[in-house]
mmCIF file of C-alpha atoms and ligand atoms in Angstrom:
data_model
loop_
_atom_site.group_PDB
_atom_site.id
_atom_site.type_symbol
_atom_site.label_atom_id
_atom_site.label_comp_id
_atom_site.label_asym_id
_atom_site.label_seq_id
_atom_site.Cartn_x
_atom_site.Cartn_y
_atom_site.Cartn_z
ATOM 1 C CA UNK A 1 0.032 0.104 -0.112
ATOM 2 C CA UNK A 2 1.104 3.615 -1.012
ATOM 3 C CA UNK A 3 1.425 5.549 2.239
ATOM 4 C CA UNK A 4 -0.568 8.707 1.822
ATOM 5 C CA UNK A 5 -0.179 12.093 3.427
ATOM 6 C CA UNK A 6 -2.551 15.073 3.650
ATOM 7 C CA UNK A 7 -0.814 18.264 3.318
ATOM 8 C CA UNK A 8 -2.441 21.903 3.174
ATOM 9 C CA UNK A 9 -1.106 24.245 0.331
ATOM 10 C CA UNK A 10 1.090 27.382 1.998
ATOM 11 C CA UNK A 11 -0.471 30.079 0.315
ATOM 12 C CA UNK A 12 -2.041 31.322 3.197
ATOM 13 C CA UNK A 13 0.286 30.404 5.709
ATOM 14 C CA UNK A 14 2.161 33.052 7.821
ATOM 15 C CA UNK A 15 2.962 33.832 11.517
ATOM 16 C CA UNK A 16 0.708 36.557 12.748
ATOM 17 C CA UNK A 17 -0.357 35.517 16.204
ATOM 18 C CA UNK A 18 1.515 33.750 19.349
ATOM 19 C CA UNK A 19 -0.176 30.322 20.767
ATOM 20 C CA UNK A 20 2.768 28.671 21.504
ATOM 21 C CA UNK A 21 6.336 29.803 22.748
ATOM 22 C CA UNK A 22 8.028 29.466 19.262
ATOM 23 C CA UNK A 23 5.937 31.546 17.326
ATOM 24 C CA UNK A 24 7.448 34.527 15.844
ATOM 25 C CA UNK A 25 5.292 36.916 14.117
ATOM 26 C CA UNK A 26 8.143 39.668 14.579
ATOM 27 C CA UNK A 27 10.286 37.544 12.405
ATOM 28 C CA UNK A 28 7.853 37.323 10.017
ATOM 29 C CA UNK A 29 6.791 40.743 9.647
ATOM 30 C CA UNK A 30 10.462 41.610 9.072
ATOM 31 C CA UNK A 31 10.185 40.163 5.702
ATOM 32 C CA UNK A 32 6.559 38.701 4.816
ATOM 33 C CA UNK A 33 7.775 38.412 1.074
ATOM 34 C CA UNK A 34 11.122 36.505 1.329
ATOM 35 C CA UNK A 35 9.454 34.391 4.144
ATOM 36 C CA UNK A 36 6.254 33.542 1.926
ATOM 37 C CA UNK A 37 8.813 32.429 -0.536
ATOM 38 C CA UNK A 38 11.284 30.535 1.909
ATOM 39 C CA UNK A 39 7.818 28.576 3.366
ATOM 40 C CA UNK A 40 6.487 27.719 -0.449
ATOM 41 C CA UNK A 41 9.932 26.137 -1.209
ATOM 42 C CA UNK A 42 10.374 24.514 2.331
ATOM 43 C CA UNK A 43 6.752 22.828 1.585
ATOM 44 C CA UNK A 44 7.550 21.838 -2.020
ATOM 45 C CA UNK A 45 10.751 20.399 -0.422
ATOM 46 C CA UNK A 46 8.712 18.085 2.105
ATOM 47 C CA UNK A 47 6.474 17.355 -0.341
ATOM 48 C CA UNK A 48 8.915 16.156 -2.704
ATOM 49 C CA UNK A 49 10.884 14.220 0.098
ATOM 50 C CA UNK A 50 7.470 12.113 1.043
ATOM 51 C CA UNK A 51 7.249 11.449 -2.633
ATOM 52 C CA UNK A 52 10.514 10.414 -2.841
ATOM 53 C CA UNK A 53 10.172 7.958 0.101
ATOM 54 C CA UNK A 54 7.376 6.515 -1.924
ATOM 55 C CA UNK A 55 4.233 8.366 -0.682
ATOM 56 C CA UNK A 56 1.442 9.989 -2.116
ATOM 57 C CA UNK A 57 0.462 13.692 -1.075
ATOM 58 C CA UNK A 58 -3.009 14.895 -1.032
ATOM 59 C CA UNK A 59 -3.186 18.615 -1.041
ATOM 60 C CA UNK A 60 -5.820 20.329 0.479
ATOM 61 C CA UNK A 61 -6.301 24.378 -0.412
ATOM 62 C CA UNK A 62 -5.450 26.320 2.858
ATOM 63 C CA UNK A 63 -7.870 29.723 3.452
ATOM 64 C CA UNK A 64 -7.365 33.323 4.414
ATOM 65 C CA UNK A 65 -6.847 34.339 7.943
ATOM 66 C CA UNK A 66 -6.267 30.591 8.854
ATOM 67 C CA UNK A 67 -2.436 30.293 8.788
ATOM 68 C CA UNK A 68 -2.064 27.314 11.002
ATOM 69 C CA UNK A 69 -3.911 25.155 8.684
ATOM 70 C CA UNK A 70 -0.865 24.447 7.145
ATOM 71 C CA UNK A 71 -0.595 21.819 9.953
ATOM 72 C CA UNK A 72 -3.090 18.945 9.281
ATOM 73 C CA UNK A 73 -1.672 16.814 11.673
ATOM 74 C CA UNK A 74 -3.763 18.889 14.237
ATOM 75 C CA UNK A 75 -7.093 18.178 11.989
ATOM 76 C CA UNK A 76 -7.743 14.722 13.488
ATOM 77 C CA UNK A 77 -6.474 11.163 14.406
ATOM 78 C CA UNK A 78 -6.676 8.665 11.613
ATOM 79 C CA UNK A 79 -6.380 4.758 11.500
ATOM 80 C CA UNK A 80 -7.692 2.135 9.923
ATOM 81 C CA UNK A 81 -9.696 4.232 7.565
ATOM 82 C CA UNK A 82 -11.664 6.093 10.735
ATOM 83 C CA UNK A 83 -10.987 9.822 11.138
ATOM 84 C CA UNK A 84 -11.878 11.640 14.381
ATOM 85 C CA UNK A 85 -11.793 15.295 14.102
ATOM 86 C CA UNK A 86 -10.233 17.505 16.465
ATOM 87 C CA UNK A 87 -11.272 20.402 19.001
ATOM 88 C CA UNK A 88 -8.852 23.158 19.131
ATOM 89 C CA UNK A 89 -8.294 24.766 22.570
ATOM 90 C CA UNK A 90 -7.171 28.029 21.119
ATOM 91 C CA UNK A 91 -9.929 30.412 19.516
ATOM 92 C CA UNK A 92 -7.281 31.175 16.942
ATOM 93 C CA UNK A 93 -7.559 28.033 15.171
ATOM 94 C CA UNK A 94 -10.979 26.805 15.819
ATOM 95 C CA UNK A 95 -12.575 28.166 12.215
ATOM 96 C CA UNK A 96 -10.235 25.587 11.162
ATOM 97 C CA UNK A 97 -12.713 23.071 12.107
ATOM 98 C CA UNK A 98 -15.682 23.326 9.825
ATOM 99 C CA UNK A 99 -13.136 23.728 6.664
ATOM 100 C CA UNK A 100 -11.311 20.625 8.137
ATOM 101 C CA UNK A 101 -14.644 18.526 8.194
ATOM 102 C CA UNK A 102 -15.565 19.516 4.928
ATOM 103 C CA UNK A 103 -12.139 18.407 3.316
ATOM 104 C CA UNK A 104 -12.533 15.024 5.411
ATOM 105 C CA UNK A 105 -16.158 14.113 4.074
ATOM 106 C CA UNK A 106 -14.633 14.749 0.758
ATOM 107 C CA UNK A 107 -11.905 12.360 1.540
ATOM 108 C CA UNK A 108 -14.059 10.020 2.425
ATOM 109 C CA UNK A 109 -16.653 10.641 -0.831
ATOM 110 C CA UNK A 110 -13.578 9.446 -2.585
ATOM 111 C CA UNK A 111 -13.236 6.229 -0.614
ATOM 112 C CA UNK A 112 -10.075 7.336 1.083
ATOM 113 C CA UNK A 113 -11.564 7.150 4.532
ATOM 114 C CA UNK A 114 -14.565 4.847 5.713
ATOM 115 C CA UNK A 115 -15.587 6.741 8.794
ATOM 116 C CA UNK A 116 -15.358 10.534 9.724
ATOM 117 C CA UNK A 117 -16.068 11.747 13.157
ATOM 118 C CA UNK A 118 -15.663 14.811 15.511
ATOM 119 C CA UNK A 119 -15.241 15.174 19.066
ATOM 120 C CA UNK A 120 -18.018 17.149 21.053
ATOM 121 C CA UNK A 121 -17.327 20.819 21.501
ATOM 122 C CA UNK A 122 -15.156 21.746 24.077
ATOM 123 C CA UNK A 123 -13.214 18.248 24.256
ATOM 124 C CA UNK A 124 -10.108 19.621 23.113
ATOM 125 C CA UNK A 125 -8.043 17.526 21.294
ATOM 126 C CA UNK A 126 -5.464 18.597 18.582
ATOM 127 C CA UNK A 127 -5.430 15.248 16.376
ATOM 128 C CA UNK A 128 -2.198 13.547 15.692
ATOM 129 C CA UNK A 129 -0.169 16.392 17.163
ATOM 130 C CA UNK A 130 -1.220 14.841 20.435
ATOM 131 C CA UNK A 131 -2.129 11.410 19.444
ATOM 132 C CA UNK A 132 0.586 9.199 18.021
ATOM 133 C CA UNK A 133 0.043 5.781 16.782
ATOM 134 C CA UNK A 134 2.890 3.109 17.663
ATOM 135 C CA UNK A 135 2.745 0.504 14.809
ATOM 136 C CA UNK A 136 5.071 -1.387 16.650
ATOM 137 C CA UNK A 137 3.054 -1.811 20.345
ATOM 138 C CA UNK A 138 -0.213 -1.387 18.625
ATOM 139 C CA UNK A 139 -1.475 1.469 20.662
ATOM 140 C CA UNK A 140 -1.763 5.483 20.396
ATOM 141 C CA UNK A 141 0.567 7.612 22.680
ATOM 142 C CA UNK A 142 -1.664 10.382 23.554
ATOM 143 C CA UNK A 143 -0.182 13.781 24.869
ATOM 144 C CA UNK A 144 -2.306 15.978 27.324
ATOM 145 C CA UNK A 145 -2.001 18.913 29.698
ATOM 146 C CA UNK A 146 -1.154 21.616 27.476
ATOM 147 C CA UNK A 147 -3.495 21.765 24.360
ATOM 148 C CA UNK A 148 -5.336 18.639 24.677
ATOM 149 C CA UNK A 149 -7.313 17.201 27.648
ATOM 150 C CA UNK A 150 -7.010 14.085 29.151
ATOM 151 C CA UNK A 151 -10.772 13.810 29.196
ATOM 152 C CA UNK A 152 -10.481 13.565 25.601
ATOM 153 C CA UNK A 153 -8.523 10.193 25.732
ATOM 154 C CA UNK A 154 -11.502 7.920 26.384
ATOM 155 C CA UNK A 155 -13.074 9.452 23.301
ATOM 156 C CA UNK A 156 -10.349 8.453 21.226
ATOM 157 C CA UNK A 157 -10.029 4.821 22.673
ATOM 158 C CA UNK A 158 -13.833 4.381 21.964
ATOM 159 C CA UNK A 159 -13.743 5.470 18.300
ATOM 160 C CA UNK A 160 -11.018 3.267 17.532
ATOM 161 C CA UNK A 161 -11.264 0.343 19.729
ATOM 162 C CA UNK A 162 -7.702 0.860 20.858
ATOM 163 C CA UNK A 163 -5.600 1.821 23.674
ATOM 164 C CA UNK A 164 -4.410 5.210 24.097
ATOM 165 C CA UNK A 165 -1.636 5.597 26.732
ATOM 166 C CA UNK A 166 -1.597 9.257 28.208
ATOM 167 C CA UNK A 167 1.583 11.070 28.512
ATOM 168 C CA UNK A 168 1.023 14.456 30.496
ATOM 169 C CA UNK A 169 3.232 17.489 28.810
ATOM 170 C CA UNK A 170 5.197 19.507 31.576
ATOM 171 C CA UNK A 171 6.085 22.523 29.351
ATOM 172 C CA UNK A 172 4.614 25.187 27.215
ATOM 173 C CA UNK A 173 7.596 24.838 24.762
ATOM 174 C CA UNK A 174 6.487 21.383 24.536
ATOM 175 C CA UNK A 175 2.552 21.939 23.653
ATOM 176 C CA UNK A 176 1.882 19.088 21.453
ATOM 177 C CA UNK A 177 3.251 15.292 21.732
ATOM 178 C CA UNK A 178 4.707 15.537 18.176
ATOM 179 C CA UNK A 179 7.400 18.000 18.689
ATOM 180 C CA UNK A 180 9.071 15.867 21.604
ATOM 181 C CA UNK A 181 8.131 12.158 20.776
ATOM 182 C CA UNK A 182 8.511 10.252 17.807
ATOM 183 C CA UNK A 183 7.684 6.436 17.642
ATOM 184 C CA UNK A 184 9.809 4.395 14.912
ATOM 185 C CA UNK A 185 8.741 1.797 12.772
ATOM 186 C CA UNK A 186 11.295 -0.385 14.157
ATOM 187 C CA UNK A 187 10.218 0.026 17.530
ATOM 188 C CA UNK A 188 12.499 2.581 18.582
ATOM 189 C CA UNK A 189 11.092 5.799 20.445
ATOM 190 C CA UNK A 190 13.002 9.207 20.136
ATOM 191 C CA UNK A 191 11.631 11.475 22.636
ATOM 192 C CA UNK A 192 13.220 14.530 24.828
ATOM 193 C CA UNK A 193 12.702 13.352 28.646
ATOM 194 C CA UNK A 194 12.103 17.165 29.969
ATOM 195 C CA UNK A 195 9.208 17.437 28.234
ATOM 196 C CA UNK A 196 7.272 15.089 30.404
ATOM 197 C CA UNK A 197 6.003 14.675 33.770
ATOM 198 C CA UNK A 198 7.423 11.866 36.124
ATOM 199 C CA UNK A 199 4.408 10.083 35.683
ATOM 200 C CA UNK A 200 4.587 10.110 31.694
ATOM 201 C CA UNK A 201 8.267 9.173 31.484
ATOM 202 C CA UNK A 202 7.365 6.549 34.130
ATOM 203 C CA UNK A 203 5.086 5.114 31.588
ATOM 204 C CA UNK A 204 7.265 5.644 28.330
ATOM 205 C CA UNK A 205 9.945 3.727 30.445
ATOM 206 C CA UNK A 206 7.471 0.706 31.344
ATOM 207 C CA UNK A 207 6.587 0.521 27.802
ATOM 208 C CA UNK A 208 9.808 1.157 26.034
ATOM 209 C CA UNK A 209 12.952 -0.951 26.959
ATOM 210 C CA UNK A 210 15.697 1.011 27.535
ATOM 211 C CA UNK A 211 17.695 -0.311 24.185
ATOM 212 C CA UNK A 212 15.001 1.351 22.178
ATOM 213 C CA UNK A 213 14.872 4.640 23.918
ATOM 214 C CA UNK A 214 16.414 7.311 21.921
ATOM 215 C CA UNK A 215 16.955 10.448 24.207
ATOM 216 C CA UNK A 216 17.005 13.870 22.347
ATOM 217 C CA UNK A 217 18.638 16.849 24.569
ATOM 218 C CA UNK A 218 16.392 20.173 25.213
ATOM 219 C CA UNK A 219 18.650 21.726 22.331
ATOM 220 C CA UNK A 220 17.820 18.965 19.822
ATOM 221 C CA UNK A 221 14.137 19.533 20.631
ATOM 222 C CA UNK A 222 14.400 22.890 19.941
ATOM 223 C CA UNK A 223 15.435 22.283 16.655
ATOM 224 C CA UNK A 224 11.708 20.603 16.165
ATOM 225 C CA UNK A 225 13.265 17.469 14.418
ATOM 226 C CA UNK A 226 11.726 15.347 16.319
ATOM 227 C CA UNK A 227 8.409 16.415 14.747
ATOM 228 C CA UNK A 228 9.484 13.933 12.135
ATOM 229 C CA UNK A 229 7.821 11.674 9.512
ATOM 230 C CA UNK A 230 9.276 8.053 9.023
ATOM 231 C CA UNK A 231 8.491 5.956 5.914
ATOM 232 C CA UNK A 232 9.888 2.577 6.560
ATOM 233 C CA UNK A 233 13.740 3.472 7.678
ATOM 234 C CA UNK A 234 13.430 6.879 5.909
ATOM 235 C CA UNK A 235 12.925 9.765 8.608
ATOM 236 C CA UNK A 236 11.989 13.128 7.221
ATOM 237 C CA UNK A 237 12.757 16.038 9.512
ATOM 238 C CA UNK A 238 13.977 19.811 10.047
ATOM 239 C CA UNK A 239 17.391 19.952 10.294
ATOM 240 C CA UNK A 240 18.841 17.573 13.281
ATOM 241 C CA UNK A 241 22.040 17.434 15.116
ATOM 242 C CA UNK A 242 25.153 15.418 14.007
ATOM 243 C CA UNK A 243 24.491 13.287 17.228
ATOM 244 C CA UNK A 244 21.230 12.281 16.503
ATOM 245 C CA UNK A 245 21.770 11.624 12.852
ATOM 246 C CA UNK A 246 24.209 9.198 13.673
ATOM 247 C CA UNK A 247 22.347 7.309 16.332
ATOM 248 C CA UNK A 248 19.332 7.168 14.015
ATOM 249 C CA UNK A 249 21.925 5.807 10.911
ATOM 250 C CA UNK A 250 23.348 3.408 13.683
ATOM 251 C CA UNK A 251 19.833 2.025 13.662
ATOM 252 C CA UNK A 252 19.506 1.516 10.314
ATOM 253 C CA UNK A 253 17.339 4.978 9.629
ATOM 254 C CA UNK A 254 18.181 7.252 6.807
ATOM 255 C CA UNK A 255 17.358 10.932 7.492
ATOM 256 C CA UNK A 256 16.116 13.146 5.137
ATOM 257 C CA UNK A 257 16.975 16.796 6.427
ATOM 258 C CA UNK A 258 15.166 20.075 5.477
ATOM 259 C CA UNK A 259 15.288 23.596 5.955
ATOM 260 C CA UNK A 260 11.844 24.316 7.508
ATOM 261 C CA UNK A 261 12.894 27.663 9.024
ATOM 262 C CA UNK A 262 9.588 29.648 8.129
ATOM 263 C CA UNK A 263 7.196 26.879 9.514
ATOM 264 C CA UNK A 264 9.694 26.830 12.640
ATOM 265 C CA UNK A 265 8.686 30.396 13.138
ATOM 266 C CA UNK A 266 5.137 29.155 13.986
ATOM 267 C CA UNK A 267 6.353 26.136 16.415
ATOM 268 C CA UNK A 268 5.734 23.246 13.274
ATOM 269 C CA UNK A 269 8.039 20.922 11.551
ATOM 270 C CA UNK A 270 7.804 18.202 9.006
ATOM 271 C CA UNK A 271 5.356 15.836 11.086
ATOM 272 C CA UNK A 272 2.529 18.394 11.737
ATOM 273 C CA UNK A 273 2.647 19.647 8.229
ATOM 274 C CA UNK A 274 1.571 16.125 7.356
ATOM 275 C CA UNK A 275 -1.313 13.758 8.166
ATOM 276 C CA UNK A 276 -0.925 10.379 7.277
ATOM 277 C CA UNK A 277 -4.209 9.205 5.911
ATOM 278 C CA UNK A 278 -3.653 5.123 5.387
ATOM 279 C CA UNK A 279 -2.387 3.914 8.703
ATOM 280 C CA UNK A 280 -3.752 0.302 9.714
ATOM 281 C CA UNK A 281 -3.000 -1.431 12.690
ATOM 282 C CA UNK A 282 -1.546 -4.958 12.163
ATOM 283 C CA UNK A 283 -3.907 -6.609 14.957
ATOM 284 C CA UNK A 284 -7.777 -6.245 15.020
ATOM 285 C CA UNK A 285 -9.032 -3.645 17.788
ATOM 286 C CA UNK A 286 -9.346 -4.655 21.475
ATOM 287 C CA UNK A 287 -12.881 -3.348 21.236
ATOM 288 C CA UNK A 288 -15.357 -3.060 18.276
ATOM 289 C CA UNK A 289 -15.241 0.636 17.236
ATOM 290 C CA UNK A 290 -17.676 2.974 18.319
ATOM 291 C CA UNK A 291 -18.959 6.131 16.450
ATOM 292 C CA UNK A 292 -17.763 9.141 18.437
ATOM 293 C CA UNK A 293 -20.944 11.155 20.111
ATOM 294 C CA UNK A 294 -21.978 14.178 18.728
ATOM 295 C CA UNK A 295 -20.483 14.442 15.271
ATOM 296 C CA UNK A 296 -20.132 17.834 14.118
ATOM 297 C CA UNK A 297 -22.565 19.168 11.919
ATOM 298 C CA UNK A 298 -25.205 16.089 12.715
HETATM 299 N N1 LIG B 301 1.477 27.299 15.339
HETATM 300 C C1 LIG B 301 0.378 26.248 15.638
HETATM 301 C C2 LIG B 301 -0.198 25.734 16.815
HETATM 302 O O1 LIG B 301 0.730 26.304 17.519
HETATM 303 C C3 LIG B 301 1.680 25.170 15.287
HETATM 304 C C4 LIG B 301 1.155 23.722 15.373
HETATM 305 C C5 LIG B 301 2.126 22.640 15.029
HETATM 306 N N2 LIG B 301 1.418 21.289 15.046
HETATM 307 C C6 LIG B 301 2.003 20.434 15.666
HETATM 308 N N3 LIG B 301 1.158 19.408 15.629
HETATM 309 N N4 LIG B 301 2.936 20.383 16.519
HETATM 310 O O2 LIG B 301 -0.934 25.591 16.880
#
């Protein structure tokens, strides 16, 4: 099966507000034209890297005034042909919800998804940004405590019939799980320990043996290179450190590093600029998947 990713065209991307500590509207405004050009080039390079790794890319149009739509990872959690649409904590991003709803209905109409539902209003959960499928272990890891609510996790478990292990995020810099935690296809987990509460670290250490844990420093996490897309043994990421590149190479991964600097000004890297649509779990669900309550638009 061809891996398939959703991306949002960056025509309307800019850094206009601050909803996470990485965001730099001042740096954007210093050269909006140059930044826009650089963003287009970086986005094209990411799409080309995904295609180069054998993936297909579905492109959504963005919308004026919704610059962060360029980060579709936050739109939904997707697995087994089912998409659970997110609820954004920040008012700046809430108007993205109906746009993504329409886009996901269109994907369903084309047969790329079987079921689409939305979380109830107020049940904040920011999609794959805070809910990462661990293919090697057959469960989700669910970030909470910054953008997403712990209360959203049972909805995710019910909708997919899969376990979601809660990981509480301890610092505003690590506002989404995908900026500090990356499960790799071979079972390794690349993560920055400083992003997590002690109980979250306990959960990681209980489930991932030491030999499979790759710890990144705060400086490395600050490159937003943990926000990576793994396709087989290829890992597509923002520029990483030589140390991480070497650690990944030792384990048989090939890093494709991109200059994503215009998007880093918004606090996003490679992973959140994409959303994988075709993920399928290897094992059947532990419970029958249930439709999430109160689908948007119902
Ligand atoms: N400016 C966006 C926000 O703060 C960046 C989102 C990046 N997405 C992610 N999954 N890390 O919402």
